[in-house]
Amino acid sequence: MASEDKVRVEVLLPKELYEKAVERGREAGFNSFNEFLTFLLEQIVEEEETEASLSPEDEERIKERLRSLGYID
Amino acid sequence: MIPKPHGGKLVNRVVTGEKRDRLVLEAEELPVLSISYERAVDVVDIAHGVFSPLEGFMVQSDYLSVLHDMRLSNDLPWTIPVVLDVDPDEISGIKEGDYVALKHGETIVAVVRIDEIYGWDKREYAEHIYKTLDLRHPGVAKTMKRKELLVGGLVDLLNEIEYPVKHRVLWPIETRVLFREKKWERIVAFQTRNVPHLGHEYVQKAALTFADGLLIHPLIGWKKPGDYRDEVIFMAYEALIKHYYPRDTVVLAGLLMNMHYAGPREAVHHAIVRKNFGCTHIIIGRDHAGVGNYYAPYEAWTIFNEFPDLGITPLFIREAFYCKKCGGMVNEKVCPHGEEHRIRISGTAIRDMLRRGKTPPEYVMRPEVARAVIEAGNPFIE
Ligand SMILES: [Zn+2]
């Protein structure tokens, strides 16, 4: 994970919000605002990569097993 | 929203098709390491993504980081080492970079690429993971019997192993597809190794009140004498779900995974694993995965303060009891009455009654559940 490509970006934030966020991140145990912001963005932006890698055949095979075991109709 | 797997990507090290055919042939020529049933279970869990992002047994940097900091070397939360122990004898002549076959019984379960061979201090392991060196702790006893060296390396699963209630065990990719099909977004996991009494039902339903679905997830695998047999746990839950849960709110599936009795650390481990299965929440008991008096009360709850970046939310629901004044199942948070009005449910007492073929009182266990257990014949491991 350490080898991931990173970019430097400039963002404009309301001062008060930024200060609150820094404080909140620190309280939650994050080492930096950068780390806190990355975590938050991951939660919201990145989703469901997993199943993107599932081929239609694999998906059908999984559903077939789920059907045969009575988990789906 | 179904959470991403831990570390972002669901691991799949199950080899199929032509690649498997080729590896099976190659494996016959490789040096062989015999592994215990428990290590074979680890291999299968790694391969099916239960331990995502782990793709193999831990190398030393990850092992030490988990031991001391409860995180992988890339800073991702991880609390229980997943390590393969070997005898110096059986590994002599094998060097880093070599491939070896992992054999359980007569079956070659997997091929592992040896990335690192290193020593470990089993006492240090026990002190960090179990918080004791007492050999009466089942985890400590097992650790001390393990072999002297560890090997880390990538795993390729060639053959599945045998285990009970195979037809009820689902892997993470399967529950993820299942939850998506059901259009569930808030999914609460419930870890168990018991047949359900009313206390369990109360806790599950408290969580279900705000969730879309519940994953009742009994741990399958090695059990000690006196534990309920896996089949019986399933029969008991099937009876409970059929009579007392709304349609389409529960998935009952087995999880093949080793039990460590590592208390707080194992509570976090259980949470991470359930995140991989696609759950958003997990119910954590006050003494989750505990044994004896090795862990402080509520330690299994407070440990979660150290993991703001876990990616699954623990639900700390208090143990339920029957209160005669309230006239139902309650917990300390919602019942103001004294201990004299409360009837606490004892797992041991229930076990004794069921062993004698007696049905526990209705405020302790649903009659349909008791009947399912009693009719199973020998409900306990001998
Ligand atoms: Zn009360």
Short mmCIF file of C-alpha atoms and ligand atoms in Angstrom, two decimals:
data_model
loop_
_atom_site.label_atom_id
_atom_site.label_comp_id
_atom_site.label_asym_id
_atom_site.label_seq_id
_atom_site.Cartn_x
_atom_site.Cartn_y
_atom_site.Cartn_z
CA MET A 1 0.00 0.00 0.00
CA ALA A 2 2.95 2.24 0.67
CA SER A 3 3.94 2.07 -2.97
CA GLU A 4 0.69 3.65 -4.20
CA ASP A 5 1.00 6.65 -6.50
CA LYS A 6 0.19 9.88 -4.76
CA VAL A 7 -0.64 13.35 -6.04
CA ARG A 8 -0.37 16.68 -4.34
CA VAL A 9 -3.53 18.77 -4.64
CA GLU A 10 -4.58 22.12 -3.32
CA VAL A 11 -8.05 22.41 -1.82
CA LEU A 12 -9.81 25.44 -0.46
CA LEU A 13 -11.72 24.76 2.78
CA PRO A 14 -13.65 26.98 5.19
CA LYS A 15 -11.17 27.80 7.97
CA GLU A 16 -13.46 26.80 10.81
CA LEU A 17 -14.37 23.49 9.20
CA TYR A 18 -10.73 22.73 8.55
CA GLU A 19 -9.76 23.42 12.15
CA LYS A 20 -12.60 21.31 13.48
CA ALA A 21 -11.67 18.50 11.09
CA VAL A 22 -8.02 18.55 12.15
CA GLU A 23 -9.12 18.31 15.76
CA ARG A 24 -11.59 15.52 15.04
CA GLY A 25 -9.01 13.55 13.10
CA ARG A 26 -6.54 13.85 15.95
CA GLU A 27 -9.14 12.72 18.49
CA ALA A 28 -10.00 9.73 16.34
CA GLY A 29 -6.38 8.65 16.36
CA PHE A 30 -5.26 9.62 12.86
CA ASN A 31 -1.63 10.73 12.60
CA SER A 32 -2.31 13.58 10.20
CA PHE A 33 -5.09 15.49 8.50
CA ASN A 34 -3.90 13.88 5.28
CA GLU A 35 -4.47 10.41 6.73
CA PHE A 36 -7.90 11.38 8.10
CA LEU A 37 -9.02 12.91 4.81
CA THR A 38 -7.82 9.88 2.83
CA PHE A 39 -9.80 7.60 5.12
CA LEU A 40 -12.97 9.68 4.74
CA LEU A 41 -12.66 9.84 0.96
CA GLU A 42 -12.07 6.10 0.75
CA GLN A 43 -15.29 5.50 2.66
CA ILE A 44 -17.32 7.62 0.28
CA VAL A 45 -15.69 7.45 -3.12
CA GLU A 46 -14.33 3.96 -3.45
CA GLU A 47 -16.93 1.25 -3.40
CA GLU A 48 -17.48 -2.19 -4.67
CA GLU A 49 -14.22 -2.69 -6.56
CA THR A 50 -14.45 -6.28 -5.51
CA GLU A 51 -17.35 -7.32 -7.57
CA ALA A 52 -16.13 -5.39 -10.57
CA SER A 53 -13.52 -8.11 -10.97
CA LEU A 54 -16.19 -10.83 -11.00
CA SER A 55 -16.78 -12.26 -14.47
CA PRO A 56 -20.39 -12.94 -15.55
CA GLU A 57 -19.60 -16.69 -15.50
CA ASP A 58 -18.23 -16.52 -11.94
CA GLU A 59 -21.22 -14.48 -10.83
CA GLU A 60 -23.64 -17.03 -12.34
CA ARG A 61 -21.73 -19.92 -10.73
CA ILE A 62 -21.99 -18.21 -7.33
CA LYS A 63 -25.69 -17.50 -7.76
CA GLU A 64 -26.25 -21.10 -8.83
CA ARG A 65 -24.67 -22.35 -5.61
CA LEU A 66 -26.69 -19.85 -3.55
CA ARG A 67 -29.87 -21.04 -5.28
CA SER A 68 -29.06 -24.71 -4.80
CA LEU A 69 -28.48 -24.11 -1.08
CA GLY A 70 -31.76 -22.20 -0.77
CA TYR A 71 -30.23 -18.79 -0.04
CA ILE A 72 -31.91 -17.17 -3.05
CA ASP A 73 -35.02 -18.12 -5.04
CA MET B 1 -23.55 0.17 1.52
CA ILE B 2 -21.66 -3.12 1.52
CA PRO B 3 -18.15 -2.19 2.71
CA LYS B 4 -15.03 -2.77 0.68
CA PRO B 5 -12.99 -5.75 1.85
CA HIS B 6 -10.25 -4.99 4.36
CA GLY B 7 -7.38 -3.38 2.46
CA GLY B 8 -9.57 -2.75 -0.57
CA LYS B 9 -9.46 -5.99 -2.53
CA LEU B 10 -10.98 -9.39 -1.90
CA VAL B 11 -8.24 -12.00 -2.08
CA ASN B 12 -8.77 -15.11 -4.19
CA ARG B 13 -5.97 -17.67 -4.10
CA VAL B 14 -8.08 -20.64 -5.15
CA VAL B 15 -6.45 -22.07 -8.24
CA THR B 16 -8.76 -23.52 -10.88
CA GLY B 17 -8.73 -24.82 -14.46
CA GLU B 18 -5.54 -25.44 -16.39
CA LYS B 19 -3.39 -23.61 -13.88
CA ARG B 20 -4.60 -25.99 -11.20
CA ASP B 21 -3.91 -29.05 -13.37
CA ARG B 22 -0.37 -27.83 -13.94
CA LEU B 23 0.26 -26.96 -10.26
CA VAL B 24 -1.13 -30.31 -9.08
CA LEU B 25 1.43 -32.10 -11.27
CA GLU B 26 4.24 -29.80 -10.17
CA ALA B 27 3.31 -30.17 -6.51
CA GLU B 28 4.03 -33.89 -6.63
CA GLU B 29 7.69 -33.08 -7.28
CA LEU B 30 7.97 -30.47 -4.51
CA PRO B 31 9.25 -30.90 -0.96
CA VAL B 32 6.35 -31.57 1.38
CA LEU B 33 5.43 -29.91 4.67
CA SER B 34 2.80 -31.73 6.72
CA ILE B 35 0.34 -29.33 8.28
CA SER B 36 -2.23 -29.70 11.05
CA TYR B 37 -5.96 -29.37 10.49
CA GLU B 38 -5.85 -25.89 12.00
CA ARG B 39 -3.17 -24.69 9.59
CA ALA B 40 -5.12 -26.23 6.71
CA VAL B 41 -8.11 -24.18 7.86
CA ASP B 42 -5.90 -21.06 7.77
CA VAL B 43 -4.84 -21.91 4.21
CA VAL B 44 -8.43 -22.29 3.07
CA ASP B 45 -9.41 -19.02 4.78
CA ILE B 46 -6.54 -17.13 3.14
CA ALA B 47 -7.38 -18.55 -0.28
CA HIS B 48 -11.07 -17.67 -0.08
CA GLY B 49 -10.42 -14.09 1.04
CA VAL B 50 -11.64 -14.51 4.63
CA PHE B 51 -8.34 -12.94 5.72
CA SER B 52 -8.13 -10.29 2.97
CA PRO B 53 -5.71 -8.57 2.39
CA LEU B 54 -3.49 -11.50 3.45
CA GLU B 55 -2.46 -13.58 0.46
CA GLY B 56 -0.35 -16.01 2.40
CA PHE B 57 1.24 -16.70 5.77
CA MET B 58 2.79 -13.61 7.35
CA VAL B 59 6.42 -12.62 6.86
CA GLN B 60 8.35 -11.38 9.88
CA SER B 61 7.72 -7.65 9.44
CA ASP B 62 3.96 -8.20 9.41
CA TYR B 63 4.14 -10.74 12.23
CA LEU B 64 6.06 -8.42 14.56
CA SER B 65 3.96 -5.42 13.62
CA VAL B 66 0.75 -7.32 14.41
CA LEU B 67 2.21 -8.62 17.65
CA HIS B 68 3.36 -5.23 18.92
CA ASP B 69 1.15 -2.67 17.21
CA MET B 70 -1.95 -4.65 16.19
CA ARG B 71 -1.43 -3.52 12.60
CA LEU B 72 0.12 -4.97 9.47
CA SER B 73 3.36 -3.32 8.35
CA ASN B 74 1.30 -1.17 5.96
CA ASP B 75 -0.62 0.17 8.99
CA LEU B 76 -3.86 -1.71 8.30
CA PRO B 77 -5.53 -2.98 11.50
CA TRP B 78 -4.81 -6.67 12.18
CA THR B 79 -4.73 -8.30 15.59
CA ILE B 80 -4.13 -12.06 15.30
CA PRO B 81 -1.01 -13.34 13.47
CA VAL B 82 -1.61 -15.88 10.70
CA VAL B 83 1.62 -17.85 10.73
CA LEU B 84 2.85 -21.21 9.53
CA ASP B 85 5.12 -23.04 11.97
CA VAL B 86 7.68 -25.62 10.83
CA ASP B 87 10.38 -27.82 12.36
CA PRO B 88 13.96 -26.88 11.51
CA ASP B 89 14.39 -30.51 10.32
CA GLU B 90 11.57 -30.49 7.81
CA ILE B 91 12.70 -27.19 6.37
CA SER B 92 16.42 -28.02 6.12
CA GLY B 93 17.54 -27.77 2.51
CA ILE B 94 14.67 -25.44 1.68
CA LYS B 95 15.58 -21.83 1.05
CA GLU B 96 13.71 -18.62 0.52
CA GLY B 97 12.22 -18.47 -2.96
CA ASP B 98 11.55 -22.23 -3.08
CA TYR B 99 8.08 -23.68 -3.49
CA VAL B 100 6.78 -26.37 -1.14
CA ALA B 101 3.60 -28.45 -1.01
CA LEU B 102 1.44 -28.24 2.12
CA LYS B 103 -0.06 -31.63 2.87
CA HIS B 104 -2.81 -32.43 5.36
CA GLY B 105 -3.37 -36.17 5.76
CA GLU B 106 -3.07 -37.57 2.25
CA THR B 107 -4.17 -34.39 0.50
CA ILE B 108 -1.93 -31.73 -0.96
CA VAL B 109 -3.92 -28.70 0.12
CA ALA B 110 -1.77 -25.94 -1.31
CA VAL B 111 1.53 -24.80 -2.69
CA VAL B 112 3.36 -22.08 -0.82
CA ARG B 113 6.20 -19.92 -2.09
CA ILE B 114 8.64 -19.52 0.80
CA ASP B 115 9.29 -15.78 1.06
CA GLU B 116 10.94 -15.87 4.46
CA ILE B 117 12.03 -18.30 7.16
CA TYR B 118 12.34 -16.79 10.64
CA GLY B 119 12.34 -17.57 14.33
CA TRP B 120 9.71 -16.59 16.87
CA ASP B 121 9.41 -16.27 20.60
CA LYS B 122 6.34 -18.25 21.60
CA ARG B 123 6.24 -16.76 25.09
CA GLU B 124 6.25 -13.28 23.62
CA TYR B 125 3.44 -14.38 21.30
CA ALA B 126 1.37 -15.69 24.21
CA GLU B 127 1.93 -12.58 26.32
CA HIS B 128 0.79 -10.27 23.54
CA ILE B 129 -2.03 -12.28 22.05
CA TYR B 130 -3.46 -14.03 25.14
CA LYS B 131 -2.14 -11.69 27.85
CA THR B 132 -0.99 -14.66 29.90
CA LEU B 133 1.56 -17.46 29.95
CA ASP B 134 -0.81 -19.72 31.86
CA LEU B 135 -0.85 -23.11 30.16
CA ARG B 136 -4.43 -23.63 31.29
CA HIS B 137 -5.42 -21.02 28.70
CA PRO B 138 -6.28 -23.14 25.62
CA GLY B 139 -4.57 -20.71 23.23
CA VAL B 140 -1.36 -20.61 25.27
CA ALA B 141 -1.26 -24.41 25.51
CA LYS B 142 -1.61 -24.69 21.74
CA THR B 143 0.98 -22.00 21.04
CA MET B 144 3.61 -23.66 23.22
CA LYS B 145 3.18 -26.89 21.26
CA ARG B 146 3.80 -25.21 17.92
CA LYS B 147 7.02 -25.72 15.98
CA GLU B 148 10.16 -23.63 16.33
CA LEU B 149 10.35 -21.69 13.06
CA LEU B 150 7.87 -19.74 10.97
CA VAL B 151 7.67 -19.44 7.22
CA GLY B 152 5.97 -16.63 5.39
CA GLY B 153 4.80 -16.85 1.84
CA LEU B 154 2.14 -16.70 -0.81
CA VAL B 155 -0.45 -19.51 -0.86
CA ASP B 156 -2.13 -21.22 -3.82
CA LEU B 157 -5.01 -23.50 -2.83
CA LEU B 158 -5.24 -26.70 -4.89
CA ASN B 159 -7.65 -28.86 -2.90
CA GLU B 160 -10.39 -28.08 -0.39
CA ILE B 161 -10.35 -29.86 2.98
CA GLU B 162 -13.12 -31.74 4.75
CA TYR B 163 -15.25 -29.97 7.35
CA PRO B 164 -18.72 -30.28 8.91
CA VAL B 165 -21.91 -28.73 7.42
CA LYS B 166 -20.06 -27.97 4.19
CA HIS B 167 -23.36 -27.18 2.47
CA ARG B 168 -23.95 -24.33 4.92
CA VAL B 169 -20.56 -22.66 4.64
CA LEU B 170 -20.42 -19.55 2.45
CA TRP B 171 -17.28 -17.64 1.44
CA PRO B 172 -16.95 -13.82 1.38
CA ILE B 173 -17.57 -13.46 -2.34
CA GLU B 174 -20.76 -15.53 -1.92
CA THR B 175 -22.22 -13.51 0.96
CA ARG B 176 -21.33 -10.30 -0.91
CA VAL B 177 -23.28 -11.44 -3.96
CA LEU B 178 -26.08 -12.65 -1.68
CA PHE B 179 -26.38 -9.34 0.19
CA ARG B 180 -26.42 -7.45 -3.09
CA GLU B 181 -29.19 -9.73 -4.41
CA LYS B 182 -31.17 -9.09 -1.23
CA LYS B 183 -30.52 -5.34 -1.58
CA TRP B 184 -29.30 -5.19 2.00
CA GLU B 185 -27.14 -2.20 2.92
CA ARG B 186 -26.89 -2.41 6.70
CA ILE B 187 -25.85 -5.88 7.64
CA VAL B 188 -25.11 -6.98 11.18
CA ALA B 189 -22.94 -10.02 11.88
CA PHE B 190 -23.45 -12.25 14.88
CA GLN B 191 -20.61 -14.55 15.92
CA THR B 192 -21.58 -17.73 17.76
CA ARG B 193 -20.59 -21.24 18.79
CA ASN B 194 -23.78 -21.96 20.70
CA VAL B 195 -27.40 -22.90 20.23
CA PRO B 196 -29.52 -19.78 20.69
CA HIS B 197 -31.29 -18.92 23.93
CA LEU B 198 -33.51 -15.89 24.45
CA GLY B 199 -30.57 -13.70 25.39
CA HIS B 200 -29.01 -14.24 21.97
CA GLU B 201 -32.31 -13.61 20.26
CA TYR B 202 -32.79 -10.36 22.17
CA VAL B 203 -29.36 -9.05 21.20
CA GLN B 204 -29.82 -10.03 17.54
CA LYS B 205 -33.23 -8.42 17.34
CA ALA B 206 -32.01 -5.25 19.04
CA ALA B 207 -29.51 -4.94 16.19
CA LEU B 208 -31.96 -6.02 13.51
CA THR B 209 -34.30 -3.21 14.52
CA PHE B 210 -32.17 -0.70 12.65
CA ALA B 211 -30.48 -3.01 10.12
CA ASP B 212 -31.63 -4.55 6.84
CA GLY B 213 -30.32 -7.96 7.60
CA LEU B 214 -28.58 -10.20 10.06
CA LEU B 215 -25.79 -12.64 9.27
CA ILE B 216 -25.85 -15.37 11.90
CA HIS B 217 -22.37 -16.75 11.47
CA PRO B 218 -21.50 -19.82 13.59
CA LEU B 219 -17.84 -20.73 13.71
CA ILE B 220 -17.30 -24.19 12.25
CA GLY B 221 -14.25 -26.30 12.97
CA TRP B 222 -12.40 -27.78 15.88
CA LYS B 223 -14.47 -28.07 19.04
CA LYS B 224 -13.71 -29.32 22.50
CA PRO B 225 -15.69 -32.08 24.26
CA GLY B 226 -18.91 -30.67 25.69
CA ASP B 227 -19.34 -28.08 22.90
CA TYR B 228 -22.45 -28.28 20.72
CA ARG B 229 -21.93 -30.14 17.46
CA ASP B 230 -21.98 -27.88 14.39
CA GLU B 231 -24.99 -29.69 12.90
CA VAL B 232 -26.97 -29.12 16.10
CA ILE B 233 -26.23 -25.39 16.14
CA PHE B 234 -27.62 -25.15 12.61
CA MET B 235 -30.74 -27.19 13.40
CA ALA B 236 -31.39 -25.03 16.46
CA TYR B 237 -31.02 -21.78 14.53
CA GLU B 238 -33.16 -23.06 11.67
CA ALA B 239 -35.96 -23.71 14.17
CA LEU B 240 -35.55 -20.26 15.71
CA ILE B 241 -35.49 -18.44 12.36
CA LYS B 242 -38.47 -20.36 11.02
CA HIS B 243 -40.69 -19.53 14.00
CA TYR B 244 -39.44 -16.17 15.29
CA TYR B 245 -37.81 -14.08 12.54
CA PRO B 246 -39.52 -12.22 9.69
CA ARG B 247 -38.88 -13.63 6.24
CA ASP B 248 -35.80 -12.35 4.44
CA THR B 249 -34.12 -10.72 7.39
CA VAL B 250 -31.62 -13.42 8.28
CA VAL B 251 -28.84 -15.32 6.55
CA LEU B 252 -27.55 -18.34 8.48
CA ALA B 253 -24.16 -19.45 7.21
CA GLY B 254 -21.17 -21.24 8.67
CA LEU B 255 -17.69 -19.78 8.91
CA LEU B 256 -14.81 -22.26 8.82
CA MET B 257 -12.20 -20.53 10.98
CA ASN B 258 -9.99 -21.29 13.96
CA MET B 259 -10.96 -20.12 17.43
CA HIS B 260 -8.19 -18.69 19.63
CA TYR B 261 -9.87 -17.47 22.85
CA ALA B 262 -7.80 -14.32 22.45
CA GLY B 263 -10.57 -12.10 23.88
CA PRO B 264 -10.22 -8.42 22.86
CA ARG B 265 -7.77 -9.05 20.02
CA GLU B 266 -10.00 -11.77 18.66
CA ALA B 267 -13.03 -9.46 18.87
CA VAL B 268 -11.28 -7.08 16.45
CA HIS B 269 -10.21 -10.04 14.31
CA HIS B 270 -13.82 -11.23 14.13
CA ALA B 271 -14.87 -7.73 13.05
CA ILE B 272 -12.28 -7.54 10.27
CA VAL B 273 -13.27 -10.96 8.97
CA ARG B 274 -16.98 -10.02 8.94
CA LYS B 275 -16.14 -6.86 7.01
CA ASN B 276 -14.66 -9.14 4.37
CA PHE B 277 -17.96 -11.02 4.28
CA GLY B 278 -19.68 -7.71 3.48
CA CYS B 279 -21.09 -6.80 6.89
CA THR B 280 -21.35 -3.18 8.04
CA HIS B 281 -21.76 -3.97 11.76
CA ILE B 282 -20.85 -6.73 14.18
CA ILE B 283 -22.27 -7.50 17.60
CA ILE B 284 -19.49 -7.70 20.17
CA GLY B 285 -20.14 -9.28 23.54
CA ARG B 286 -18.74 -7.94 26.79
CA ASP B 287 -16.44 -10.96 27.01
CA HIS B 288 -16.19 -11.71 23.30
CA ALA B 289 -13.98 -14.74 22.53
CA GLY B 290 -12.96 -14.80 26.16
CA VAL B 291 -12.14 -17.72 28.41
CA GLY B 292 -11.62 -17.90 32.17
CA ASN B 293 -10.68 -14.56 33.74
CA TYR B 294 -7.75 -13.62 31.52
CA TYR B 295 -9.31 -10.44 30.14
CA ALA B 296 -10.72 -7.45 31.99
CA PRO B 297 -14.48 -6.79 31.83
CA TYR B 298 -15.37 -4.69 28.76
CA GLU B 299 -11.82 -5.00 27.36
CA ALA B 300 -13.34 -6.52 24.22
CA TRP B 301 -15.19 -3.19 23.79
CA THR B 302 -12.53 -0.63 24.70
CA ILE B 303 -9.95 -2.14 22.33
CA PHE B 304 -12.03 -0.82 19.42
CA ASN B 305 -11.07 2.76 20.44
CA GLU B 306 -7.69 2.05 18.91
CA PHE B 307 -9.16 1.38 15.47
CA PRO B 308 -10.99 4.41 14.08
CA ASP B 309 -10.06 3.13 10.62
CA LEU B 310 -11.53 -0.37 10.97
CA GLY B 311 -14.27 0.05 8.36
CA ILE B 312 -16.90 -1.97 10.25
CA THR B 313 -18.88 -0.73 13.23
CA PRO B 314 -18.93 -2.77 16.44
CA LEU B 315 -22.24 -2.86 18.32
CA PHE B 316 -21.77 -3.15 22.05
CA ILE B 317 -25.08 -4.60 23.11
CA ARG B 318 -25.34 -5.59 26.73
CA GLU B 319 -26.14 -9.11 27.81
CA ALA B 320 -29.85 -9.76 28.15
CA PHE B 321 -31.70 -11.25 31.11
CA TYR B 322 -35.31 -11.84 32.02
CA CYS B 323 -36.80 -9.29 34.42
CA LYS B 324 -39.95 -10.31 36.26
CA LYS B 325 -40.92 -6.67 36.88
CA CYS B 326 -40.36 -5.58 33.28
CA GLY B 327 -42.05 -8.77 32.16
CA GLY B 328 -39.60 -9.60 29.41
CA MET B 329 -36.04 -9.78 28.15
CA VAL B 330 -34.11 -6.61 28.97
CA ASN B 331 -30.58 -5.45 29.69
CA GLU B 332 -28.90 -3.25 32.27
CA LYS B 333 -29.30 -0.20 30.06
CA VAL B 334 -33.10 -0.42 29.99
CA CYS B 335 -34.16 -2.14 33.23
CA PRO B 336 -34.12 -0.20 36.53
CA HIS B 337 -34.96 -3.16 38.76
CA GLY B 338 -32.81 -4.97 41.28
CA GLU B 339 -31.03 -8.26 40.89
CA GLU B 340 -33.78 -10.02 42.89
CA HIS B 341 -36.21 -9.48 40.01
CA ARG B 342 -33.82 -10.70 37.36
CA ILE B 343 -33.32 -14.18 36.04
CA ARG B 344 -29.98 -14.53 34.32
CA ILE B 345 -29.55 -17.15 31.65
CA SER B 346 -26.76 -19.61 32.27
CA GLY B 347 -25.33 -21.43 29.28
CA THR B 348 -24.06 -24.19 31.56
CA ALA B 349 -27.47 -24.72 33.14
CA ILE B 350 -29.12 -24.90 29.70
CA ARG B 351 -26.53 -27.42 28.57
CA ASP B 352 -27.18 -29.60 31.63
CA MET B 353 -30.93 -29.58 31.05
CA LEU B 354 -30.63 -30.39 27.36
CA ARG B 355 -28.17 -33.18 28.14
CA ARG B 356 -30.81 -34.75 30.36
CA GLY B 357 -33.41 -34.31 27.62
CA LYS B 358 -35.28 -31.64 29.60
CA THR B 359 -36.78 -28.56 27.97
CA PRO B 360 -35.54 -25.31 29.58
CA PRO B 361 -38.24 -22.81 30.69
CA GLU B 362 -39.77 -20.67 27.93
CA TYR B 363 -38.20 -17.47 29.21
CA VAL B 364 -34.81 -19.11 28.67
CA MET B 365 -35.14 -20.97 25.39
CA ARG B 366 -37.78 -21.23 22.69
CA PRO B 367 -39.47 -24.65 22.89
CA GLU B 368 -38.92 -25.21 19.15
CA VAL B 369 -35.20 -24.66 19.63
CA ALA B 370 -35.01 -26.96 22.65
CA ARG B 371 -36.93 -29.63 20.74
CA ALA B 372 -34.54 -29.41 17.77
CA VAL B 373 -31.55 -29.87 20.06
CA ILE B 374 -33.04 -32.73 22.06
CA GLU B 375 -34.24 -34.53 18.94
CA ALA B 376 -30.74 -34.32 17.45
CA GLY B 377 -29.85 -37.20 19.77
CA ASN B 378 -26.31 -36.51 20.92
CA PRO B 379 -26.04 -32.72 20.74
CA PHE B 380 -22.54 -32.48 22.22
CA ILE B 381 -19.03 -33.34 21.11
CA GLU B 382 -17.89 -36.40 23.07
ZN ZN C 1 -36.77 -4.73 35.01
#
